[in-house]
mmCIF file of C-alpha atoms and ligand atoms in Angstrom:
data_model
loop_
_atom_site.group_PDB
_atom_site.id
_atom_site.type_symbol
_atom_site.label_atom_id
_atom_site.label_comp_id
_atom_site.label_asym_id
_atom_site.label_seq_id
_atom_site.Cartn_x
_atom_site.Cartn_y
_atom_site.Cartn_z
ATOM 1 C CA MET A 84 30.938 -20.315 -27.748
ATOM 2 C CA ILE A 85 28.184 -22.514 -28.589
ATOM 3 C CA ASP A 86 27.877 -24.064 -31.923
ATOM 4 C CA ILE A 87 25.252 -26.382 -31.681
ATOM 5 C CA ARG A 88 22.077 -25.811 -29.577
ATOM 6 C CA ILE A 89 19.368 -28.455 -29.627
ATOM 7 C CA SER A 90 16.150 -27.338 -27.475
ATOM 8 C CA ASN A 91 13.369 -29.160 -26.440
ATOM 9 C CA CYS A 92 13.848 -31.547 -29.599
ATOM 10 C CA ASN A 93 11.134 -34.060 -29.935
ATOM 11 C CA LYS A 94 10.699 -36.452 -32.652
ATOM 12 C CA ASN A 95 7.717 -38.725 -33.280
ATOM 13 C CA TYR A 96 6.874 -41.431 -35.871
ATOM 14 C CA GLY A 97 3.246 -41.730 -35.359
ATOM 15 C CA SER A 98 2.476 -42.682 -31.900
ATOM 16 C CA LEU A 99 6.243 -43.598 -31.467
ATOM 17 C CA ARG A 100 8.311 -41.216 -29.482
ATOM 18 C CA VAL A 101 11.715 -41.653 -30.869
ATOM 19 C CA LEU A 102 13.381 -38.642 -29.129
ATOM 20 C CA LYS A 103 11.891 -37.137 -26.157
ATOM 21 C CA ASP A 104 12.693 -33.774 -25.282
ATOM 22 C CA ILE A 105 16.456 -33.670 -25.956
ATOM 23 C CA ASN A 106 18.472 -30.621 -24.926
ATOM 24 C CA LEU A 107 22.116 -30.313 -25.567
ATOM 25 C CA GLU A 108 24.580 -27.554 -26.262
ATOM 26 C CA ILE A 109 27.874 -28.142 -28.094
ATOM 27 C CA GLU A 110 30.793 -25.654 -27.847
ATOM 28 C CA ARG A 111 33.029 -24.874 -31.047
ATOM 29 C CA GLY A 112 35.482 -27.503 -31.594
ATOM 30 C CA GLU A 113 34.032 -30.100 -29.461
ATOM 31 C CA PHE A 114 33.769 -33.901 -30.474
ATOM 32 C CA ILE A 115 30.618 -35.095 -29.159
ATOM 33 C CA VAL A 116 29.909 -38.901 -29.602
ATOM 34 C CA LEU A 117 26.413 -40.308 -29.533
ATOM 35 C CA LEU A 118 26.304 -43.591 -27.698
ATOM 36 C CA GLY A 119 23.497 -46.067 -26.992
ATOM 37 C CA PRO A 120 21.831 -49.364 -28.085
ATOM 38 C CA SER A 121 20.322 -50.042 -31.218
ATOM 39 C CA GLY A 122 17.269 -47.854 -31.701
ATOM 40 C CA CYS A 123 17.752 -45.374 -29.169
ATOM 41 C CA GLY A 124 17.454 -42.456 -31.612
ATOM 42 C CA LYS A 125 21.201 -41.478 -32.435
ATOM 43 C CA SER A 126 20.914 -41.469 -36.042
ATOM 44 C CA THR A 127 17.405 -39.816 -35.835
ATOM 45 C CA LEU A 128 19.109 -37.014 -33.551
ATOM 46 C CA LEU A 129 22.124 -36.742 -36.172
ATOM 47 C CA HIS A 130 19.673 -36.498 -39.210
ATOM 48 C CA ILE A 131 17.866 -33.818 -37.378
ATOM 49 C CA VAL A 132 20.598 -31.759 -36.902
ATOM 50 C CA ALA A 133 21.733 -32.167 -40.652
ATOM 51 C CA GLY A 134 18.164 -31.328 -41.532
ATOM 52 C CA LEU A 135 17.221 -34.729 -43.407
ATOM 53 C CA ASP A 136 14.529 -35.067 -40.977
ATOM 54 C CA ARG A 137 12.091 -32.873 -39.601
ATOM 55 C CA LEU A 138 11.468 -32.035 -35.834
ATOM 56 C CA THR A 139 7.942 -32.768 -34.349
ATOM 57 C CA SER A 140 8.864 -29.914 -31.851
ATOM 58 C CA GLY A 141 11.819 -28.209 -30.703
ATOM 59 C CA ALA A 142 14.548 -26.112 -32.348
ATOM 60 C CA ILE A 143 18.084 -26.437 -33.742
ATOM 61 C CA GLU A 144 20.547 -23.569 -33.725
ATOM 62 C CA ILE A 145 24.163 -23.866 -35.624
ATOM 63 C CA GLY A 146 26.547 -21.249 -35.156
ATOM 64 C CA GLY A 147 23.951 -18.881 -33.577
ATOM 65 C CA ARG A 148 21.615 -19.141 -36.368
ATOM 66 C CA ASP A 149 18.071 -20.946 -36.060
ATOM 67 C CA VAL A 150 18.157 -23.509 -38.945
ATOM 68 C CA THR A 151 15.201 -25.354 -37.601
ATOM 69 C CA ASP A 152 13.389 -24.642 -41.070
ATOM 70 C CA VAL A 153 16.594 -24.365 -43.285
ATOM 71 C CA GLU A 154 17.435 -26.807 -45.944
ATOM 72 C CA PRO A 155 20.472 -29.169 -45.536
ATOM 73 C CA LYS A 156 22.504 -27.824 -48.094
ATOM 74 C CA ASP A 157 22.277 -24.452 -46.270
ATOM 75 C CA ARG A 158 23.348 -25.727 -42.804
ATOM 76 C CA ASP A 159 27.016 -25.468 -43.281
ATOM 77 C CA ILE A 160 27.391 -29.198 -42.181
ATOM 78 C CA ALA A 161 29.022 -32.201 -43.842
ATOM 79 C CA MET A 162 27.938 -35.668 -43.076
ATOM 80 C CA VAL A 163 29.757 -39.055 -43.517
ATOM 81 C CA PHE A 164 27.504 -42.132 -43.559
ATOM 82 C CA GLN A 165 28.176 -45.720 -42.693
ATOM 83 C CA SER A 166 27.202 -46.328 -46.426
ATOM 84 C CA TYR A 167 30.033 -44.111 -47.813
ATOM 85 C CA ALA A 168 27.027 -42.737 -50.385
ATOM 86 C CA LEU A 169 29.674 -42.236 -52.953
ATOM 87 C CA TYR A 170 28.584 -41.759 -56.747
ATOM 88 C CA PRO A 171 29.461 -45.041 -58.113
ATOM 89 C CA THR A 172 30.079 -43.670 -61.726
ATOM 90 C CA MET A 173 32.238 -40.837 -60.732
ATOM 91 C CA SER A 174 35.817 -40.849 -60.287
ATOM 92 C CA VAL A 175 37.096 -40.416 -56.600
ATOM 93 C CA ARG A 176 38.367 -36.743 -57.791
ATOM 94 C CA SER A 177 34.852 -36.104 -59.076
ATOM 95 C CA ASN A 178 33.356 -37.477 -56.002
ATOM 96 C CA MET A 179 35.273 -35.059 -54.056
ATOM 97 C CA GLU A 180 34.672 -32.094 -56.280
ATOM 98 C CA PHE A 181 30.924 -32.470 -56.776
ATOM 99 C CA GLY A 182 29.559 -30.704 -53.722
ATOM 100 C CA LEU A 183 31.803 -27.677 -54.053
ATOM 101 C CA ARG A 184 30.898 -27.382 -57.989
ATOM 102 C CA MET A 185 27.315 -27.656 -57.084
ATOM 103 C CA ARG A 186 27.964 -24.570 -54.968
ATOM 104 C CA GLY A 187 29.380 -22.690 -58.017
ATOM 105 C CA LYS A 188 32.968 -22.801 -56.699
ATOM 106 C CA PRO A 189 35.360 -22.163 -59.504
ATOM 107 C CA MET A 190 37.429 -25.293 -60.804
ATOM 108 C CA ALA A 191 40.673 -23.204 -60.468
ATOM 109 C CA GLU A 192 39.900 -23.219 -56.599
ATOM 110 C CA ILE A 193 38.360 -26.669 -56.295
ATOM 111 C CA ARG A 194 41.413 -28.738 -57.839
ATOM 112 C CA PRO A 195 44.295 -27.781 -55.450
ATOM 113 C CA LEU A 196 41.820 -28.057 -52.415
ATOM 114 C CA VAL A 197 40.957 -31.825 -53.414
ATOM 115 C CA GLU A 198 44.544 -32.419 -54.178
ATOM 116 C CA GLU A 199 45.551 -31.022 -50.786
ATOM 117 C CA LYS A 200 42.657 -33.003 -48.675
ATOM 118 C CA ALA A 201 43.559 -36.023 -50.958
ATOM 119 C CA ARG A 202 47.113 -35.959 -49.770
ATOM 120 C CA MET A 203 46.044 -35.480 -46.247
ATOM 121 C CA LEU A 204 44.185 -38.699 -46.522
ATOM 122 C CA HIS A 205 46.887 -40.758 -48.651
ATOM 123 C CA ILE A 206 44.431 -41.311 -51.375
ATOM 124 C CA ASP A 207 46.053 -38.722 -53.549
ATOM 125 C CA HIS A 208 47.166 -42.000 -55.794
ATOM 126 C CA LEU A 209 43.670 -42.982 -56.223
ATOM 127 C CA LEU A 210 42.116 -39.938 -57.421
ATOM 128 C CA ASP A 211 41.301 -41.267 -61.042
ATOM 129 C CA ARG A 212 39.591 -44.572 -59.870
ATOM 130 C CA ARG A 213 36.043 -45.328 -59.414
ATOM 131 C CA PRO A 214 34.594 -46.320 -55.993
ATOM 132 C CA SER A 215 34.112 -49.888 -57.159
ATOM 133 C CA GLN A 216 38.018 -50.171 -57.673
ATOM 134 C CA LEU A 217 38.587 -49.253 -53.900
ATOM 135 C CA SER A 218 38.857 -51.211 -50.723
ATOM 136 C CA GLY A 219 36.232 -50.478 -47.835
ATOM 137 C CA GLY A 220 38.709 -48.290 -46.087
ATOM 138 C CA GLN A 221 39.622 -46.251 -49.147
ATOM 139 C CA ARG A 222 36.122 -45.752 -49.828
ATOM 140 C CA GLN A 223 35.582 -44.460 -46.336
ATOM 141 C CA ARG A 224 38.556 -42.043 -46.968
ATOM 142 C CA VAL A 225 36.924 -40.781 -49.926
ATOM 143 C CA ALA A 226 33.806 -40.003 -48.035
ATOM 144 C CA ILE A 227 35.637 -38.249 -45.365
ATOM 145 C CA GLY A 228 37.654 -36.534 -48.146
ATOM 146 C CA ARG A 229 34.388 -35.289 -49.639
ATOM 147 C CA ALA A 230 33.112 -33.860 -46.264
ATOM 148 C CA LEU A 231 36.755 -32.389 -45.495
ATOM 149 C CA VAL A 232 36.830 -30.316 -48.816
ATOM 150 C CA ARG A 233 33.355 -28.260 -48.065
ATOM 151 C CA ASP A 234 35.205 -27.129 -44.923
ATOM 152 C CA PRO A 235 31.970 -26.888 -43.050
ATOM 153 C CA ARG A 236 31.159 -25.139 -39.638
ATOM 154 C CA VAL A 237 30.033 -29.021 -38.284
ATOM 155 C CA PHE A 238 31.071 -32.402 -39.184
ATOM 156 C CA LEU A 239 28.280 -35.277 -38.673
ATOM 157 C CA PHE A 240 29.517 -38.790 -38.456
ATOM 158 C CA ASP A 241 26.909 -41.765 -38.385
ATOM 159 C CA GLU A 242 29.013 -44.862 -37.721
ATOM 160 C CA PRO A 243 31.680 -44.264 -40.371
ATOM 161 C CA LEU A 244 33.792 -47.311 -39.383
ATOM 162 C CA SER A 245 31.332 -49.964 -38.647
ATOM 163 C CA ASN A 246 31.835 -51.527 -42.051
ATOM 164 C CA LEU A 247 35.890 -51.884 -41.690
ATOM 165 C CA ASP A 248 37.553 -54.972 -40.097
ATOM 166 C CA ALA A 249 38.988 -54.438 -36.510
ATOM 167 C CA LYS A 250 42.428 -53.513 -37.654
ATOM 168 C CA LEU A 251 41.398 -50.937 -40.172
ATOM 169 C CA ARG A 252 38.932 -49.522 -37.540
ATOM 170 C CA ALA A 253 41.496 -48.847 -35.168
ATOM 171 C CA SER A 254 43.710 -47.051 -37.644
ATOM 172 C CA MET A 255 40.979 -44.929 -38.869
ATOM 173 C CA ARG A 256 39.982 -44.204 -35.684
ATOM 174 C CA THR A 257 43.346 -42.754 -34.888
ATOM 175 C CA GLU A 258 43.325 -40.612 -38.194
ATOM 176 C CA ILE A 259 39.800 -39.428 -37.400
ATOM 177 C CA LYS A 260 41.553 -38.158 -34.061
ATOM 178 C CA LYS A 261 44.126 -36.723 -35.637
ATOM 179 C CA LEU A 262 42.214 -34.848 -38.146
ATOM 180 C CA HIS A 263 40.120 -33.187 -35.432
ATOM 181 C CA GLN A 264 43.190 -32.135 -33.342
ATOM 182 C CA SER A 265 44.547 -30.328 -36.494
ATOM 183 C CA LEU A 266 41.211 -28.924 -37.863
ATOM 184 C CA GLY A 267 39.401 -28.397 -34.374
ATOM 185 C CA THR A 268 35.948 -28.557 -36.383
ATOM 186 C CA THR A 269 32.978 -29.255 -34.154
ATOM 187 C CA ALA A 270 31.894 -32.906 -34.675
ATOM 188 C CA ILE A 271 28.845 -35.107 -33.907
ATOM 189 C CA TYR A 272 29.831 -38.665 -34.017
ATOM 190 C CA VAL A 273 27.527 -41.810 -33.842
ATOM 191 C CA THR A 274 28.731 -45.169 -32.797
ATOM 192 C CA HIS A 275 28.047 -47.891 -30.636
ATOM 193 C CA ASP A 276 31.657 -48.970 -30.483
ATOM 194 C CA GLN A 277 32.510 -48.016 -26.906
ATOM 195 C CA LEU A 278 36.447 -47.968 -27.537
ATOM 196 C CA GLU A 279 35.902 -45.333 -30.385
ATOM 197 C CA ALA A 280 33.328 -43.299 -28.091
ATOM 198 C CA MET A 281 36.129 -43.387 -25.329
ATOM 199 C CA THR A 282 38.986 -42.238 -27.382
ATOM 200 C CA LEU A 283 37.260 -39.814 -29.501
ATOM 201 C CA ALA A 284 35.085 -37.965 -27.550
ATOM 202 C CA SER A 285 35.592 -34.626 -25.896
ATOM 203 C CA ARG A 286 32.239 -35.336 -24.394
ATOM 204 C CA MET A 287 30.098 -38.371 -24.603
ATOM 205 C CA VAL A 288 26.224 -38.536 -24.815
ATOM 206 C CA VAL A 289 24.731 -41.855 -23.710
ATOM 207 C CA MET A 290 21.008 -42.329 -24.823
ATOM 208 C CA LYS A 291 18.472 -44.657 -24.115
ATOM 209 C CA ALA A 292 14.878 -45.004 -25.707
ATOM 210 C CA GLY A 293 15.208 -41.272 -27.129
ATOM 211 C CA GLU A 294 16.409 -39.984 -23.861
ATOM 212 C CA ILE A 295 19.577 -38.622 -22.804
ATOM 213 C CA GLN A 296 20.838 -40.361 -19.623
ATOM 214 C CA GLN A 297 24.436 -38.739 -19.389
ATOM 215 C CA VAL A 298 26.527 -36.180 -20.864
ATOM 216 C CA GLY A 299 30.261 -35.867 -19.899
ATOM 217 C CA LYS A 300 33.756 -36.286 -20.398
ATOM 218 C CA PRO A 301 34.567 -40.056 -20.961
ATOM 219 C CA GLU A 302 36.277 -41.023 -18.024
ATOM 220 C CA GLU A 303 33.557 -38.946 -15.884
ATOM 221 C CA VAL A 304 30.946 -41.075 -17.360
ATOM 222 C CA TYR A 305 32.842 -44.277 -17.083
ATOM 223 C CA HIS A 306 33.759 -43.738 -13.669
ATOM 224 C CA ARG A 307 30.872 -41.917 -12.311
ATOM 225 C CA PRO A 308 27.662 -43.202 -14.182
ATOM 226 C CA VAL A 309 24.526 -41.602 -13.023
ATOM 227 C CA ASN A 310 22.500 -44.559 -13.064
ATOM 228 C CA LEU A 311 22.563 -48.368 -13.537
ATOM 229 C CA PHE A 312 21.606 -48.205 -17.133
ATOM 230 C CA VAL A 313 25.068 -46.183 -18.022
ATOM 231 C CA ALA A 314 27.007 -48.121 -15.297
ATOM 232 C CA ASP A 315 26.009 -51.465 -17.399
ATOM 233 C CA PHE A 316 26.232 -50.107 -20.752
ATOM 234 C CA LEU A 317 29.691 -49.068 -20.689
ATOM 235 C CA GLY A 318 32.899 -51.567 -19.887
ATOM 236 C CA ASN A 319 33.662 -54.722 -21.343
ATOM 237 C CA PRO A 320 33.423 -57.066 -19.479
ATOM 238 C CA GLY A 321 30.600 -54.905 -17.592
ATOM 239 C CA MET A 322 30.786 -53.535 -14.098
ATOM 240 C CA ASN A 323 30.104 -55.897 -11.342
ATOM 241 C CA PHE A 324 26.757 -55.269 -9.391
ATOM 242 C CA MET A 325 26.253 -56.625 -5.911
ATOM 243 C CA ARG A 326 23.050 -55.996 -4.033
ATOM 244 C CA GLY A 327 22.993 -54.827 -0.600
ATOM 245 C CA HIS A 328 21.957 -52.328 1.884
ATOM 246 C CA ILE A 329 23.097 -49.555 3.511
ATOM 247 C CA ARG A 330 24.171 -49.722 7.475
ATOM 248 C CA LEU A 331 24.397 -46.260 9.316
ATOM 249 C CA ASP A 332 26.038 -46.847 12.714
ATOM 250 C CA GLY A 333 28.286 -44.782 15.229
ATOM 251 C CA GLY A 334 28.761 -42.242 12.348
ATOM 252 C CA HIS A 335 30.154 -44.820 9.948
ATOM 253 C CA ILE A 336 28.586 -45.562 6.703
ATOM 254 C CA SER A 337 28.736 -49.108 5.168
ATOM 255 C CA ALA A 338 27.166 -51.359 2.445
ATOM 256 C CA ASP A 339 26.368 -54.792 3.800
ATOM 257 C CA ILE A 340 26.429 -56.962 0.590
ATOM 258 C CA GLY A 341 25.997 -60.384 2.325
ATOM 259 C CA ALA A 342 29.463 -61.902 1.834
ATOM 260 C CA ALA A 343 31.202 -58.698 3.043
ATOM 261 C CA ILE A 344 30.558 -55.411 4.614
ATOM 262 C CA LEU A 345 32.336 -52.563 2.639
ATOM 263 C CA PRO A 346 33.133 -49.389 4.627
ATOM 264 C CA LEU A 347 31.872 -46.237 2.695
ATOM 265 C CA ASP A 348 33.132 -43.488 4.806
ATOM 266 C CA GLY A 349 35.185 -42.304 1.866
ATOM 267 C CA TYR A 350 32.495 -42.399 -0.757
ATOM 268 C CA ALA A 351 31.439 -39.180 -1.954
ATOM 269 C CA PHE A 352 27.554 -39.492 -1.566
ATOM 270 C CA GLU A 353 25.171 -37.352 -4.103
ATOM 271 C CA ALA A 354 22.422 -37.991 -1.860
ATOM 272 C CA ALA A 355 22.241 -38.848 1.820
ATOM 273 C CA PRO A 356 21.975 -42.391 2.255
ATOM 274 C CA ALA A 357 19.303 -44.085 4.693
ATOM 275 C CA ASP A 358 19.742 -46.807 7.305
ATOM 276 C CA GLY A 359 18.568 -50.215 5.637
ATOM 277 C CA GLN A 360 18.328 -48.377 1.937
ATOM 278 C CA ALA A 361 18.600 -51.124 -0.678
ATOM 279 C CA VAL A 362 21.258 -50.275 -2.691
ATOM 280 C CA VAL A 363 23.243 -52.008 -5.867
ATOM 281 C CA VAL A 364 27.426 -51.617 -5.231
ATOM 282 C CA GLY A 365 29.086 -51.591 -8.663
ATOM 283 C CA LEU A 366 32.595 -51.943 -9.221
ATOM 284 C CA ARG A 367 34.502 -52.475 -12.399
ATOM 285 C CA PRO A 368 36.705 -55.561 -13.033
ATOM 286 C CA GLU A 369 39.971 -53.545 -13.008
ATOM 287 C CA SER A 370 39.071 -52.419 -9.574
ATOM 288 C CA ILE A 371 39.042 -56.174 -8.434
ATOM 289 C CA GLN A 372 42.491 -57.607 -8.407
ATOM 290 C CA PRO A 373 45.443 -58.262 -6.240
ATOM 291 C CA ILE A 374 45.686 -55.327 -3.866
ATOM 292 C CA SER A 375 49.430 -54.499 -5.215
ATOM 293 C CA GLY A 376 47.579 -53.711 -8.623
ATOM 294 C CA LEU A 377 45.111 -51.396 -7.523
ATOM 295 C CA THR A 378 45.827 -47.628 -8.282
ATOM 296 C CA SER A 379 43.218 -45.184 -7.144
ATOM 297 C CA GLY A 380 44.481 -44.751 -3.537
ATOM 298 C CA GLY A 381 40.725 -44.500 -2.683
ATOM 299 C CA GLY A 382 41.220 -47.076 0.091
ATOM 300 C CA ALA A 383 41.329 -50.804 -0.621
ATOM 301 C CA PHE A 384 39.327 -53.342 1.040
ATOM 302 C CA THR A 385 40.401 -57.264 0.990
ATOM 303 C CA LEU A 386 38.506 -60.336 0.700
ATOM 304 C CA THR A 387 39.340 -64.199 0.382
ATOM 305 C CA LEU A 388 37.432 -65.430 -2.539
ATOM 306 C CA ARG A 389 37.527 -68.588 -4.598
ATOM 307 C CA PRO A 390 38.373 -68.163 -8.470
ATOM 308 C CA THR A 391 36.075 -70.558 -10.440
ATOM 309 C CA LEU A 392 37.131 -69.781 -14.032
ATOM 310 C CA ILE A 393 40.123 -67.993 -15.547
ATOM 311 C CA GLU A 394 39.639 -66.340 -19.314
ATOM 312 C CA HIS A 395 42.887 -65.221 -21.286
ATOM 313 C CA THR A 396 41.782 -62.375 -23.310
ATOM 314 C CA GLY A 397 45.159 -61.723 -24.833
ATOM 315 C CA SER A 398 46.007 -58.628 -22.990
ATOM 316 C CA ASP A 399 43.828 -59.155 -19.922
ATOM 317 C CA ASN A 400 43.009 -62.322 -17.523
ATOM 318 C CA LEU A 401 39.666 -62.113 -16.507
ATOM 319 C CA VAL A 402 39.148 -64.046 -13.079
ATOM 320 C CA VAL A 403 35.471 -65.127 -12.177
ATOM 321 C CA LEU A 404 35.382 -65.271 -8.141
ATOM 322 C CA ALA A 405 32.768 -66.926 -6.144
ATOM 323 C CA MET A 406 31.229 -64.432 -3.565
ATOM 324 C CA GLY A 407 28.312 -66.084 -1.807
ATOM 325 C CA ASP A 408 25.797 -67.239 -4.255
ATOM 326 C CA GLU A 409 27.067 -64.656 -6.704
ATOM 327 C CA GLU A 410 30.024 -64.435 -8.720
ATOM 328 C CA ILE A 411 32.164 -61.211 -9.616
ATOM 329 C CA VAL A 412 34.776 -60.657 -12.168
ATOM 330 C CA GLY A 413 38.151 -59.481 -11.464
ATOM 331 C CA LYS A 414 41.015 -58.367 -14.026
ATOM 332 C CA PHE A 415 44.303 -59.958 -12.870
ATOM 333 C CA PRO A 416 48.109 -59.069 -14.157
ATOM 334 C CA THR A 417 49.590 -62.374 -15.766
ATOM 335 C CA ASP A 418 52.239 -62.626 -13.138
ATOM 336 C CA MET A 419 49.725 -62.735 -10.465
ATOM 337 C CA LEU A 420 47.303 -65.350 -11.495
ATOM 338 C CA PRO A 421 45.495 -67.457 -8.773
ATOM 339 C CA LYS A 422 44.943 -71.129 -9.136
ATOM 340 C CA LEU A 423 41.552 -72.342 -9.806
ATOM 341 C CA GLY A 424 39.768 -73.232 -6.522
ATOM 342 C CA GLU A 425 42.363 -72.135 -4.239
ATOM 343 C CA PRO A 426 41.203 -69.433 -2.265
ATOM 344 C CA VAL A 427 43.176 -66.125 -2.901
ATOM 345 C CA THR A 428 43.375 -62.254 -1.367
ATOM 346 C CA VAL A 429 41.518 -60.077 -3.662
ATOM 347 C CA GLY A 430 41.563 -56.154 -3.305
ATOM 348 C CA PHE A 431 38.618 -53.988 -3.911
ATOM 349 C CA ASP A 432 39.437 -50.433 -5.065
ATOM 350 C CA LEU A 433 36.779 -48.625 -2.943
ATOM 351 C CA GLY A 434 37.737 -45.367 -4.514
ATOM 352 C CA ARG A 435 36.243 -46.507 -7.704
ATOM 353 C CA LEU A 436 33.168 -47.931 -6.361
ATOM 354 C CA SER A 437 29.628 -46.695 -7.624
ATOM 355 C CA LEU A 438 26.448 -46.916 -5.492
ATOM 356 C CA PHE A 439 22.944 -46.956 -7.022
ATOM 357 C CA ASP A 440 19.559 -46.728 -5.139
ATOM 358 C CA ALA A 441 18.010 -50.407 -5.739
ATOM 359 C CA GLU A 442 14.670 -48.731 -6.662
ATOM 360 C CA SER A 443 15.224 -45.642 -8.524
ATOM 361 C CA GLU A 444 18.653 -47.281 -10.069
ATOM 362 C CA ARG A 445 20.107 -43.464 -9.607
ATOM 363 C CA ARG A 446 23.787 -43.060 -8.489
ATOM 364 C CA ILE A 447 23.513 -41.915 -4.818
HETATM 365 N N1 ATP B 739 11.220 -43.377 -40.954
HETATM 366 C C1 ATP B 739 10.924 -43.875 -39.748
HETATM 367 N N2 ATP B 739 9.689 -44.451 -39.336
HETATM 368 C C2 ATP B 739 9.340 -44.946 -38.404
HETATM 369 N N3 ATP B 739 10.187 -45.283 -37.201
HETATM 370 C C3 ATP B 739 11.282 -44.901 -37.597
HETATM 371 C C4 ATP B 739 11.960 -44.366 -38.809
HETATM 372 N N4 ATP B 739 13.235 -44.224 -38.533
HETATM 373 C C5 ATP B 739 13.480 -44.317 -37.419
HETATM 374 N N5 ATP B 739 12.558 -45.061 -36.742
HETATM 375 C C6 ATP B 739 12.633 -45.713 -35.471
HETATM 376 O O1 ATP B 739 13.065 -44.881 -34.638
HETATM 377 C C7 ATP B 739 13.878 -45.347 -33.543
HETATM 378 C C8 ATP B 739 15.215 -44.862 -33.406
HETATM 379 O O2 ATP B 739 16.114 -45.028 -34.868
HETATM 380 P P1 ATP B 739 17.418 -44.693 -34.947
HETATM 381 O O3 ATP B 739 17.771 -45.257 -36.535
HETATM 382 O O4 ATP B 739 17.822 -43.295 -34.494
HETATM 383 O O5 ATP B 739 18.232 -45.470 -33.986
HETATM 384 P P2 ATP B 739 19.765 -45.634 -33.686
HETATM 385 O O6 ATP B 739 20.123 -45.209 -32.423
HETATM 386 O O7 ATP B 739 20.625 -45.055 -34.741
HETATM 387 O O8 ATP B 739 19.867 -47.109 -33.922
HETATM 388 P P3 ATP B 739 21.144 -48.228 -34.705
HETATM 389 O O9 ATP B 739 22.426 -48.114 -33.630
HETATM 390 O O10 ATP B 739 20.591 -49.457 -34.898
HETATM 391 O O11 ATP B 739 21.579 -47.609 -35.961
HETATM 392 C C9 ATP B 739 13.915 -46.921 -33.866
HETATM 393 O O12 ATP B 739 12.986 -47.440 -32.982
HETATM 394 C C10 ATP B 739 13.464 -46.712 -35.465
HETATM 395 O O13 ATP B 739 12.597 -47.846 -35.768
HETATM 396 MG MG1 MG B 740 21.667 -45.584 -36.259
#
């Protein structure tokens, strides 16, 4: 069942086209994460679903109803902002009660509801405080609680965790995930934090300059990016890109990247390759490591390379390897670290490889 339908949605500010023909269908209960660089139109799209911004053209449906011209308050949505947007002079309790009181719900029903949600979010002991007497994380819980008591059809979140420190962010992320698992309410969540996107999303929507680039499950978008932009945007450190060209001979397909010829007979092509076609081969750092650590089973390829730099990030060891005139980055297990300058045998996990046409930058 489709809960939100965004059809041919365009938004212009004067001559600036901020959203370009966006189409997206969101199923009931999905947790959709909008991801993309700053200024790509994520908040604008969220505001349009909320009704806080008007479309230039197109239509929005929520729960099967065309809400394109419906006021935000009548759209059955609740929004949580990065800035929390709490009423500073009201207690936590009043902040949480406010929306329901405005809707004319009797206090006898509001009280227990607010108390229940406050317990759920572990802020029940803070109900009589003002927002200024709370920490950032507590304020964020109040903002979420205020959205929860409304029991809306759709939750909209605009970078709700970006003002929190790394540790609190991680724990709030887990709580939002648990909340969604127990409530099952449809949600659209904007972030530019990849970890948040990967862990929370049932489907991810990657945007660039007002256009949707790819929609898919996080692992699908991560492992099978549709173009160089998506491939490059996801992953930290980023995907390695190696320029080369296709070789077709004797029924075998390979990619000549100068320093090596990579066999591609096992690669699932989306478009038939041509002999000599200029391509970019993409391989993520975790797919470049000692052969015993490779996991996909897609066929490994080995190469002897010279490590030029080793970076310890705590959980990972990034090994920079010289390959021809270029450098690539691998992720090595701690007990298999090479010595700087001493050539080492490195496995390439060809089952995780992505190929892009060099000109169109699309996956082939
Ligand atoms: N009221 C406005 N008038 C003119 N331009 C606007 C207005 N609001 C947003 N924009 C422009 O629209 C584009 C998209 O903005 P938006 O806030 O949706 O980006 P975003 O993806 O949410 O970015 P961020 O990650 O930085 O929050 C930007 O170029 C922005 O400058
Ligand atoms: Mg924004």
